[in-house]
Amino acid sequence: MESTAKKNYTLPIIMMVALFFMISFVTGLQNPFGIIVKNQFAASNFMSQLGNAANFIAYAFMGIPAGMLLQKIGYKKTALLAIIVGFCGVGISYLSGVAGSYAVYLTGAFVSGFSMCMLNTVVNPMLNTLGGGGNKGNQLIQVAGSVNSIGATIVPVLVGYLIGDAAKAQISDANPALFLAMGIFAIVFIVLFCMQIPEPHMVKENEAKTPDKHSALSFRHFILGAIAIFLYVGVEVGIPNFMNLFATSSEIGIDPTVAGSIVGTYWFLMMIGRLCGASIGAKVSSRAMLTVVSTVGIVLVLGAIFCADNILVNMPVFKSDISFGFAQVPVNVMLLILCGLCTSVMWGGIFNLAVEGLGKYTAAASGLFMVMVCGGGILPLIQGGVADFAGFLNSYWVIALGLAYILFYAAIGSKNVNTDIPTDDYEA
């Protein structure tokens, strides 16, 4: 069989990196859309997060089926199907602006979530395969992860610029961002459709399946790690979503364009944190790294909760013209922005600790992890309910509790206490 390394997969690699960008871009649309929905439909803080919730809850429905699709029809067909679903999801979001319908908006967010789950399931292993595995494959994934952070940085800045006055914000104001997303989906689909992709992990029809009395769920540290992932994604999304709502609220009154730059800075710091984490990852254990960042994150969030919101500071921000400037913000906002440095490396740390020692159960564990990404929709929904009842800053107690659990997992819950379970390819 001809090896992956002997072929030139430069073009499909570029397309996979583009899809990494699209995952964060389309997912990130729900952040500034929260402001639009709140104003256009006179929605509560809870309702403003339903689009984000629909996007992430789709993972709960699609995580395991996406893994099965990957095994049955392979990388290429799964990716093409995911792109079609993503194009339709963004298209429905556009139609919600034409119709002025909140229900259509939620439908678009939900359909987009299906696509993002499918893409997340396929792009990591596919990019690793295209790179020939090993260090080269891992390097490509790290590069693509940085591009993913760029997408997350740009979208709140771009949409914040497009919507202008929050009091007059309409979904149709964000049409240029939606058209950009659909255009990239269309280009990637055409290129991938014309390319040949290696399919080393497809399940053959005649492949025998041996019953196994154990699974990934037999490991306590994996179950606790899955809960940690559920909470982590909610923390990562909840911090900037409510920071945007808080900054543009009547009590603070920051212009949406500036608020978009502030939120973009959070994602920019996540990119910086990921690059730093990758550079020291070979020398610092996942447990130590996760312990430090969760502890610092708790301190920053508690500082934001207890500081008065009338204390202003000048903070460097990532602006809409792709430059840096200063914005005067409450110190609470600056502390929450700095949390981006902490959340940046949590996914990798939790994943590494949770699958450590799983052996042949690692692939199934990865699919289950994708299901738990739905926490990115559920936790902000809870935070929205708290914000309606007790205010924006008090809603960050939800984030603080999530970070406290992640600290517990790093210090105690990540230890493998099921070392007696065989994890090689054959039962002993």
GROMACS .gro file of C-alpha atoms in nm:
model
  428
    1MET     CA    1   0.000   0.000   0.000
    2GLU     CA    2   0.131   0.344  -0.093
    3SER     CA    3   0.213   0.549   0.214
    4THR     CA    4   0.060   0.888   0.288
    5ALA     CA    5   0.405   1.047   0.298
    6LYS     CA    6   0.472   0.966  -0.071
    7LYS     CA    7   0.186   1.183  -0.192
    8ASN     CA    8   0.153   1.559  -0.187
    9TYR     CA    9  -0.149   1.650   0.023
   10THR     CA   10  -0.069   2.022   0.051
   11LEU     CA   11  -0.404   2.135  -0.090
   12PRO     CA   12  -0.629   1.915   0.127
   13ILE     CA   13  -0.414   2.007   0.429
   14ILE     CA   14  -0.486   2.373   0.356
   15MET     CA   15  -0.855   2.288   0.329
   16MET     CA   16  -0.848   2.109   0.665
   17VAL     CA   17  -0.683   2.412   0.824
   18ALA     CA   18  -0.958   2.624   0.667
   19LEU     CA   19  -1.215   2.398   0.833
   20PHE     CA   20  -1.039   2.446   1.168
   21PHE     CA   21  -1.093   2.818   1.109
   22MET     CA   22  -1.457   2.760   1.019
   23ILE     CA   23  -1.529   2.558   1.335
   24SER     CA   24  -1.434   2.850   1.558
   25PHE     CA   25  -1.579   3.114   1.323
   26VAL     CA   26  -1.927   2.958   1.295
   27THR     CA   27  -1.934   2.860   1.663
   28GLY     CA   28  -1.816   3.209   1.762
   29LEU     CA   29  -2.102   3.374   1.571
   30GLN     CA   30  -2.333   3.287   1.860
   31ASN     CA   31  -2.140   3.526   2.089
   32PRO     CA   32  -2.217   3.858   1.914
   33PHE     CA   33  -2.551   3.717   1.796
   34GLY     CA   34  -2.648   3.708   2.164
   35ILE     CA   35  -2.641   4.089   2.161
   36ILE     CA   36  -2.838   4.104   1.835
   37VAL     CA   37  -3.104   3.861   1.955
   38LYS     CA   38  -3.138   4.036   2.290
   39ASN     CA   39  -3.212   4.366   2.117
   40GLN     CA   40  -3.399   4.256   1.803
   41PHE     CA   41  -3.634   4.020   1.986
   42ALA     CA   42  -3.633   4.190   2.330
   43ALA     CA   43  -3.496   3.864   2.471
   44SER     CA   44  -3.383   3.799   2.828
   45ASN     CA   45  -3.023   3.704   2.907
   46PHE     CA   46  -3.142   3.342   2.928
   47MET     CA   47  -3.305   3.357   2.584
   48SER     CA   48  -3.004   3.534   2.434
   49GLN     CA   49  -2.802   3.218   2.506
   50LEU     CA   50  -3.049   2.973   2.351
   51GLY     CA   51  -2.877   3.001   2.011
   52ASN     CA   52  -2.545   2.918   2.171
   53ALA     CA   53  -2.715   2.634   2.361
   54ALA     CA   54  -2.872   2.495   2.043
   55ASN     CA   55  -2.533   2.504   1.871
   56PHE     CA   56  -2.363   2.304   2.146
   57ILE     CA   57  -2.649   2.073   2.241
   58ALA     CA   58  -2.633   1.941   1.885
   59TYR     CA   59  -2.305   1.777   1.993
   60ALA     CA   60  -2.499   1.559   2.238
   61PHE     CA   61  -2.708   1.424   1.953
   62MET     CA   62  -2.436   1.399   1.688
   63GLY     CA   63  -2.115   1.306   1.874
   64ILE     CA   64  -2.148   0.927   1.862
   65PRO     CA   65  -2.319   0.912   1.517
   66ALA     CA   66  -2.038   1.130   1.377
   67GLY     CA   67  -1.781   0.879   1.500
   68MET     CA   68  -1.979   0.595   1.341
   69LEU     CA   69  -1.999   0.787   1.013
   70LEU     CA   70  -1.624   0.834   1.018
   71GLN     CA   71  -1.573   0.459   1.049
   72LYS     CA   72  -1.834   0.365   0.789
   73ILE     CA   73  -1.791   0.621   0.508
   74GLY     CA   74  -1.444   0.760   0.582
   75TYR     CA   75  -1.284   1.103   0.622
   76LYS     CA   76  -1.369   1.252   0.285
   77LYS     CA   77  -1.740   1.173   0.270
   78THR     CA   78  -1.791   1.265   0.636
   79ALA     CA   79  -1.616   1.600   0.582
   80LEU     CA   80  -1.818   1.670   0.264
   81LEU     CA   81  -2.143   1.588   0.443
   82ALA     CA   82  -2.042   1.809   0.736
   83ILE     CA   83  -1.969   2.099   0.498
   84ILE     CA   84  -2.312   2.064   0.333
   85VAL     CA   85  -2.481   2.066   0.674
   86GLY     CA   86  -2.271   2.367   0.780
   87PHE     CA   87  -2.358   2.559   0.463
   88CYS     CA   88  -2.728   2.490   0.527
   89GLY     CA   89  -2.699   2.594   0.893
   90VAL     CA   90  -2.539   2.930   0.810
   91GLY     CA   91  -2.791   2.971   0.528
   92ILE     CA   92  -3.078   2.925   0.775
   93SER     CA   93  -2.916   3.188   1.000
   94TYR     CA   94  -2.922   3.425   0.701
   95LEU     CA   95  -3.289   3.343   0.635
   96SER     CA   96  -3.371   3.419   1.000
   97GLY     CA   97  -3.262   3.776   0.930
   98VAL     CA   98  -3.480   3.792   0.619
   99ALA     CA   99  -3.780   3.651   0.807
  100GLY     CA  100  -3.704   3.834   1.133
  101SER     CA  101  -3.776   3.509   1.315
  102TYR     CA  102  -3.627   3.400   1.646
  103ALA     CA  103  -3.737   3.038   1.585
  104VAL     CA  104  -3.559   3.028   1.248
  105TYR     CA  105  -3.248   3.171   1.416
  106LEU     CA  106  -3.250   2.888   1.673
  107THR     CA  107  -3.296   2.633   1.395
  108GLY     CA  108  -2.993   2.768   1.211
  109ALA     CA  109  -2.783   2.753   1.527
  110PHE     CA  110  -2.890   2.392   1.591
  111VAL     CA  111  -2.815   2.279   1.234
  112SER     CA  112  -2.479   2.457   1.246
  113GLY     CA  113  -2.403   2.267   1.567
  114PHE     CA  114  -2.451   1.934   1.388
  115SER     CA  115  -2.195   2.042   1.129
  116MET     CA  116  -1.944   2.167   1.385
  117CYS     CA  117  -1.965   1.836   1.573
  118MET     CA  118  -1.907   1.638   1.254
  119LEU     CA  119  -1.616   1.860   1.152
  120ASN     CA  120  -1.459   1.837   1.498
  121THR     CA  121  -1.481   1.459   1.476
  122VAL     CA  122  -1.312   1.439   1.137
  123VAL     CA  123  -1.056   1.721   1.107
  124ASN     CA  124  -0.815   1.619   1.385
  125PRO     CA  125  -0.756   1.256   1.276
  126MET     CA  126  -0.775   1.351   0.908
  127LEU     CA  127  -0.509   1.620   0.941
  128ASN     CA  128  -0.290   1.383   1.139
  129THR     CA  129  -0.325   1.122   0.862
  130LEU     CA  130  -0.252   1.373   0.586
  131GLY     CA  131   0.064   1.471   0.772
  132GLY     CA  132   0.177   1.109   0.786
  133GLY     CA  133   0.117   1.075   1.161
  134GLY     CA  134   0.387   1.111   1.427
  135ASN     CA  135   0.552   1.446   1.491
  136LYS     CA  136   0.453   1.589   1.152
  137GLY     CA  137   0.087   1.508   1.206
  138ASN     CA  138   0.095   1.655   1.556
  139GLN     CA  139   0.269   1.968   1.427
  140LEU     CA  140  -0.004   2.020   1.165
  141ILE     CA  141  -0.272   1.990   1.432
  142GLN     CA  142  -0.094   2.250   1.647
  143VAL     CA  143  -0.074   2.488   1.350
  144ALA     CA  144  -0.442   2.431   1.272
  145GLY     CA  145  -0.527   2.492   1.641
  146SER     CA  146  -0.365   2.833   1.618
  147VAL     CA  147  -0.568   2.911   1.305
  148ASN     CA  148  -0.876   2.799   1.498
  149SER     CA  149  -0.794   3.063   1.760
  150ILE     CA  150  -0.759   3.326   1.487
  151GLY     CA  151  -1.114   3.250   1.371
  152ALA     CA  152  -1.242   3.285   1.726
  153THR     CA  153  -1.055   3.615   1.759
  154ILE     CA  154  -1.187   3.766   1.438
  155VAL     CA  155  -1.558   3.682   1.454
  156PRO     CA  156  -1.663   3.896   1.757
  157VAL     CA  157  -1.453   4.185   1.628
  158LEU     CA  158  -1.600   4.160   1.276
  159VAL     CA  159  -1.964   4.119   1.383
  160GLY     CA  160  -1.927   4.385   1.652
  161TYR     CA  161  -1.810   4.622   1.378
  162LEU     CA  162  -2.098   4.522   1.148
  163ILE     CA  163  -2.382   4.563   1.399
  164GLY     CA  164  -2.274   4.911   1.517
  165ASP     CA  165  -2.539   5.045   1.757
  166ALA     CA  166  -2.653   4.760   1.985
  167ALA     CA  167  -2.996   4.920   2.033
  168LYS     CA  168  -3.062   4.893   1.658
  169ALA     CA  169  -2.886   4.560   1.595
  170GLN     CA  170  -3.049   4.321   1.346
  171ILE     CA  171  -2.942   3.975   1.230
  172SER     CA  172  -2.928   4.111   0.876
  173ASP     CA  173  -2.645   4.343   0.986
  174ALA     CA  174  -2.422   4.035   1.017
  175ASN     CA  175  -2.493   3.916   0.660
  176PRO     CA  176  -2.137   3.982   0.533
  177ALA     CA  177  -1.998   3.745   0.800
  178LEU     CA  178  -2.257   3.481   0.706
  179PHE     CA  179  -2.178   3.517   0.334
  180LEU     CA  180  -1.806   3.480   0.412
  181ALA     CA  181  -1.874   3.157   0.601
  182MET     CA  182  -2.088   3.011   0.321
  183GLY     CA  183  -1.826   3.108   0.061
  184ILE     CA  184  -1.546   2.932   0.246
  185PHE     CA  185  -1.765   2.622   0.293
  186ALA     CA  186  -1.837   2.615  -0.083
  187ILE     CA  187  -1.468   2.647  -0.181
  188VAL     CA  188  -1.355   2.377   0.061
  189PHE     CA  189  -1.630   2.142  -0.059
  190ILE     CA  190  -1.525   2.177  -0.425
  191VAL     CA  191  -1.155   2.123  -0.349
  192LEU     CA  192  -1.211   1.820  -0.122
  193PHE     CA  193  -1.458   1.665  -0.367
  194CYS     CA  194  -1.189   1.669  -0.637
  195MET     CA  195  -0.912   1.531  -0.411
  196GLN     CA  196  -0.818   1.176  -0.313
  197ILE     CA  197  -0.784   1.128   0.062
  198PRO     CA  198  -0.630   0.827   0.243
  199GLU     CA  199  -0.884   0.630   0.450
  200PRO     CA  200  -0.686   0.408   0.690
  201HIS     CA  201  -0.947   0.386   0.965
  202MET     CA  202  -1.261   0.281   0.777
  203VAL     CA  203  -1.426  -0.031   0.920
  204LYS     CA  204  -1.439  -0.311   0.663
  205GLU     CA  205  -1.775  -0.482   0.614
  206ASN     CA  206  -1.633  -0.827   0.694
  207GLU     CA  207  -1.433  -0.711   0.996
  208ALA     CA  208  -1.511  -0.930   1.297
  209LYS     CA  209  -1.606  -0.764   1.622
  210THR     CA  210  -1.503  -0.928   1.948
  211PRO     CA  211  -1.731  -0.860   2.246
  212ASP     CA  212  -1.560  -0.669   2.525
  213LYS     CA  213  -1.687  -0.658   2.884
  214HIS     CA  214  -1.504  -0.328   2.945
  215SER     CA  215  -1.528   0.017   2.784
  216ALA     CA  216  -1.394   0.367   2.833
  217LEU     CA  217  -1.668   0.413   3.094
  218SER     CA  218  -1.503   0.142   3.304
  219PHE     CA  219  -1.236   0.397   3.401
  220ARG     CA  220  -1.320   0.639   3.683
  221HIS     CA  221  -1.067   0.900   3.571
  222PHE     CA  222  -1.224   0.905   3.224
  223ILE     CA  223  -1.578   0.956   3.359
  224LEU     CA  224  -1.459   1.241   3.583
  225GLY     CA  225  -1.262   1.380   3.288
  226ALA     CA  226  -1.573   1.375   3.066
  227ILE     CA  227  -1.751   1.584   3.332
  228ALA     CA  228  -1.450   1.818   3.337
  229ILE     CA  229  -1.474   1.862   2.957
  230PHE     CA  230  -1.847   1.933   2.986
  231LEU     CA  231  -1.777   2.208   3.240
  232TYR     CA  232  -1.465   2.336   3.062
  233VAL     CA  233  -1.640   2.409   2.732
  234GLY     CA  234  -1.914   2.588   2.926
  235VAL     CA  235  -1.651   2.795   3.108
  236GLU     CA  236  -1.462   2.877   2.788
  237VAL     CA  237  -1.779   2.996   2.613
  238GLY     CA  238  -1.956   3.152   2.912
  239ILE     CA  239  -1.673   3.389   3.005
  240PRO     CA  240  -1.670   3.589   2.676
  241ASN     CA  241  -2.045   3.555   2.603
  242PHE     CA  242  -2.151   3.728   2.924
  243MET     CA  243  -1.858   3.965   2.918
  244ASN     CA  244  -1.998   4.091   2.585
  245LEU     CA  245  -2.350   4.125   2.728
  246PHE     CA  246  -2.214   4.294   3.044
  247ALA     CA  247  -1.997   4.539   2.850
  248THR     CA  248  -2.282   4.645   2.617
  249SER     CA  249  -2.545   4.662   2.892
  250SER     CA  250  -2.699   4.996   2.992
  251GLU     CA  251  -2.504   4.999   3.320
  252ILE     CA  252  -2.166   4.990   3.139
  253GLY     CA  253  -2.261   5.119   2.792
  254ILE     CA  254  -1.958   5.017   2.586
  255ASP     CA  255  -2.009   5.042   2.209
  256PRO     CA  256  -2.061   4.698   2.043
  257THR     CA  257  -1.766   4.756   1.811
  258VAL     CA  258  -1.537   4.815   2.110
  259ALA     CA  259  -1.699   4.527   2.300
  260GLY     CA  260  -1.631   4.301   2.002
  261SER     CA  261  -1.265   4.403   2.015
  262ILE     CA  262  -1.256   4.325   2.386
  263VAL     CA  263  -1.403   3.977   2.333
  264GLY     CA  264  -1.170   3.922   2.038
  265THR     CA  265  -0.881   3.995   2.274
  266TYR     CA  266  -0.997   3.708   2.498
  267TRP     CA  267  -0.971   3.467   2.205
  268PHE     CA  268  -0.639   3.623   2.100
  269LEU     CA  269  -0.502   3.550   2.447
  270MET     CA  270  -0.626   3.193   2.409
  271MET     CA  271  -0.415   3.165   2.095
  272ILE     CA  272  -0.111   3.300   2.283
  273GLY     CA  273  -0.176   3.057   2.566
  274ARG     CA  274  -0.198   2.763   2.326
  275LEU     CA  275   0.133   2.855   2.163
  276CYS     CA  276   0.298   2.886   2.505
  277GLY     CA  277   0.142   2.559   2.620
  278ALA     CA  278   0.272   2.380   2.312
  279SER     CA  279   0.623   2.517   2.370
  280ILE     CA  280   0.643   2.391   2.730
  281GLY     CA  281   0.426   2.083   2.692
  282ALA     CA  282   0.724   1.848   2.666
  283LYS     CA  283   0.866   1.974   2.999
  284VAL     CA  284   0.554   2.038   3.211
  285SER     CA  285   0.301   1.765   3.288
  286SER     CA  286  -0.065   1.805   3.194
  287ARG     CA  287  -0.159   1.768   3.563
  288ALA     CA  288   0.073   2.050   3.673
  289MET     CA  289  -0.034   2.278   3.386
  290LEU     CA  290  -0.405   2.218   3.451
  291THR     CA  291  -0.363   2.274   3.825
  292VAL     CA  292  -0.191   2.610   3.772
  293VAL     CA  293  -0.429   2.751   3.510
  294SER     CA  294  -0.746   2.643   3.694
  295THR     CA  295  -0.616   2.801   4.016
  296VAL     CA  296  -0.526   3.128   3.842
  297GLY     CA  297  -0.861   3.121   3.659
  298ILE     CA  298  -1.051   3.094   3.989
  299VAL     CA  299  -0.855   3.390   4.132
  300LEU     CA  300  -0.928   3.605   3.823
  301VAL     CA  301  -1.301   3.522   3.818
  302LEU     CA  302  -1.342   3.585   4.192
  303GLY     CA  303  -1.155   3.912   4.147
  304ALA     CA  304  -1.399   4.012   3.872
  305ILE     CA  305  -1.700   3.924   4.090
  306PHE     CA  306  -1.585   4.122   4.395
  307CYS     CA  307  -1.431   4.427   4.224
  308ALA     CA  308  -1.652   4.734   4.180
  309ASP     CA  309  -1.752   4.790   3.816
  310ASN     CA  310  -1.683   5.165   3.838
  311ILE     CA  311  -1.306   5.113   3.856
  312LEU     CA  312  -1.181   5.177   3.502
  313VAL     CA  313  -0.853   5.075   3.339
  314ASN     CA  314  -0.701   5.119   2.993
  315MET     CA  315  -0.657   4.776   2.838
  316PRO     CA  316  -0.485   4.678   2.510
  317VAL     CA  317  -0.742   4.529   2.269
  318PHE     CA  318  -0.741   4.359   1.929
  319LYS     CA  319  -0.920   4.604   1.696
  320SER     CA  320  -1.138   4.556   1.387
  321ASP     CA  321  -0.864   4.686   1.154
  322ILE     CA  322  -0.637   4.398   1.271
  323SER     CA  323  -0.426   4.624   1.492
  324PHE     CA  324  -0.395   4.692   1.863
  325GLY     CA  325  -0.523   4.989   2.057
  326PHE     CA  326  -0.653   5.076   2.402
  327ALA     CA  327  -1.005   5.064   2.541
  328GLN     CA  328  -1.124   5.198   2.875
  329VAL     CA  329  -1.302   4.912   3.051
  330PRO     CA  330  -1.409   4.818   3.405
  331VAL     CA  331  -1.137   4.623   3.584
  332ASN     CA  332  -1.382   4.330   3.604
  333VAL     CA  333  -1.377   4.300   3.226
  334MET     CA  334  -0.995   4.305   3.215
  335LEU     CA  335  -0.973   4.025   3.472
  336LEU     CA  336  -1.217   3.815   3.271
  337ILE     CA  337  -1.023   3.882   2.950
  338LEU     CA  338  -0.707   3.747   3.117
  339CYS     CA  339  -0.891   3.418   3.178
  340GLY     CA  340  -0.826   3.345   2.808
  341LEU     CA  341  -0.467   3.261   2.899
  342CYS     CA  342  -0.598   3.001   3.145
  343THR     CA  343  -0.873   2.839   2.938
  344SER     CA  344  -0.639   2.806   2.638
  345VAL     CA  345  -0.463   2.489   2.754
  346MET     CA  346  -0.743   2.324   2.953
  347TRP     CA  347  -0.891   2.112   2.672
  348GLY     CA  348  -0.558   1.945   2.593
  349GLY     CA  349  -0.473   1.895   2.959
  350ILE     CA  350  -0.809   1.739   3.047
  351PHE     CA  351  -0.811   1.520   2.736
  352ASN     CA  352  -0.458   1.389   2.797
  353LEU     CA  353  -0.531   1.305   3.161
  354ALA     CA  354  -0.868   1.147   3.083
  355VAL     CA  355  -0.742   0.909   2.812
  356GLU     CA  356  -0.417   0.819   2.990
  357GLY     CA  357  -0.396   0.442   3.024
  358LEU     CA  358  -0.707   0.373   2.812
  359GLY     CA  359  -0.517   0.198   2.532
  360LYS     CA  360  -0.761   0.043   2.283
  361TYR     CA  361  -1.053   0.233   2.441
  362THR     CA  362  -0.908   0.574   2.344
  363ALA     CA  363  -1.094   0.604   2.011
  364ALA     CA  364  -1.433   0.539   2.172
  365ALA     CA  365  -1.341   0.778   2.452
  366SER     CA  366  -1.277   1.053   2.196
  367GLY     CA  367  -1.628   1.011   2.056
  368LEU     CA  368  -1.780   1.033   2.403
  369PHE     CA  369  -1.574   1.346   2.468
  370MET     CA  370  -1.735   1.507   2.164
  371VAL     CA  371  -2.079   1.443   2.316
  372MET     CA  372  -1.976   1.627   2.633
  373VAL     CA  373  -1.898   1.940   2.431
  374CYS     CA  374  -2.269   2.013   2.472
  375GLY     CA  375  -2.167   2.172   2.804
  376GLY     CA  376  -2.079   2.478   2.596
  377GLY     CA  377  -2.450   2.532   2.550
  378ILE     CA  378  -2.590   2.416   2.881
  379LEU     CA  379  -2.361   2.599   3.125
  380PRO     CA  380  -2.406   2.943   2.960
  381LEU     CA  381  -2.781   2.879   2.967
  382ILE     CA  382  -2.759   2.829   3.344
  383GLN     CA  383  -2.538   3.136   3.368
  384GLY     CA  384  -2.799   3.334   3.173
  385GLY     CA  385  -3.067   3.235   3.423
  386VAL     CA  386  -2.845   3.346   3.712
  387ALA     CA  387  -2.771   3.674   3.531
  388ASP     CA  388  -3.143   3.747   3.495
  389PHE     CA  389  -3.194   3.681   3.865
  390ALA     CA  390  -2.875   3.818   4.026
  391GLY     CA  391  -2.689   4.026   3.766
  392PHE     CA  392  -2.403   3.970   3.523
  393LEU     CA  393  -2.114   3.964   3.771
  394ASN     CA  394  -2.288   3.725   4.010
  395SER     CA  395  -2.354   3.491   3.717
  396TYR     CA  396  -1.978   3.424   3.714
  397TRP     CA  397  -2.019   3.211   4.026
  398VAL     CA  398  -2.125   2.943   3.775
  399ILE     CA  399  -1.785   2.983   3.607
  400ALA     CA  400  -1.599   2.980   3.939
  401LEU     CA  401  -1.765   2.652   4.040
  402GLY     CA  402  -1.680   2.499   3.703
  403LEU     CA  403  -1.314   2.598   3.745
  404ALA     CA  404  -1.315   2.457   4.100
  405TYR     CA  405  -1.420   2.117   3.964
  406ILE     CA  406  -1.147   2.130   3.699
  407LEU     CA  407  -0.894   2.201   3.977
  408PHE     CA  408  -1.029   1.900   4.170
  409TYR     CA  409  -0.993   1.685   3.859
  410ALA     CA  410  -0.633   1.797   3.801
  411ALA     CA  411  -0.532   1.733   4.162
  412ILE     CA  412  -0.731   1.420   4.250
  413GLY     CA  413  -0.986   1.298   3.996
  414SER     CA  414  -0.740   1.237   3.710
  415LYS     CA  415  -0.558   0.951   3.884
  416ASN     CA  416  -0.612   0.614   3.713
  417VAL     CA  417  -0.747   0.375   3.978
  418ASN     CA  418  -0.847   0.108   3.724
  419THR     CA  419  -0.504  -0.015   3.618
  420ASP     CA  420  -0.623  -0.377   3.648
  421ILE     CA  421  -0.834  -0.350   3.330
  422PRO     CA  422  -0.651  -0.488   3.020
  423THR     CA  423  -0.611  -0.216   2.757
  424ASP     CA  424  -0.409  -0.391   2.484
  425ASP     CA  425  -0.569  -0.519   2.164
  426TYR     CA  426  -0.650  -0.859   2.307
  427GLU     CA  427  -0.789  -0.963   2.642
  428ALA     CA  428  -0.534  -1.130   2.869
   0.00000   0.00000   0.00000
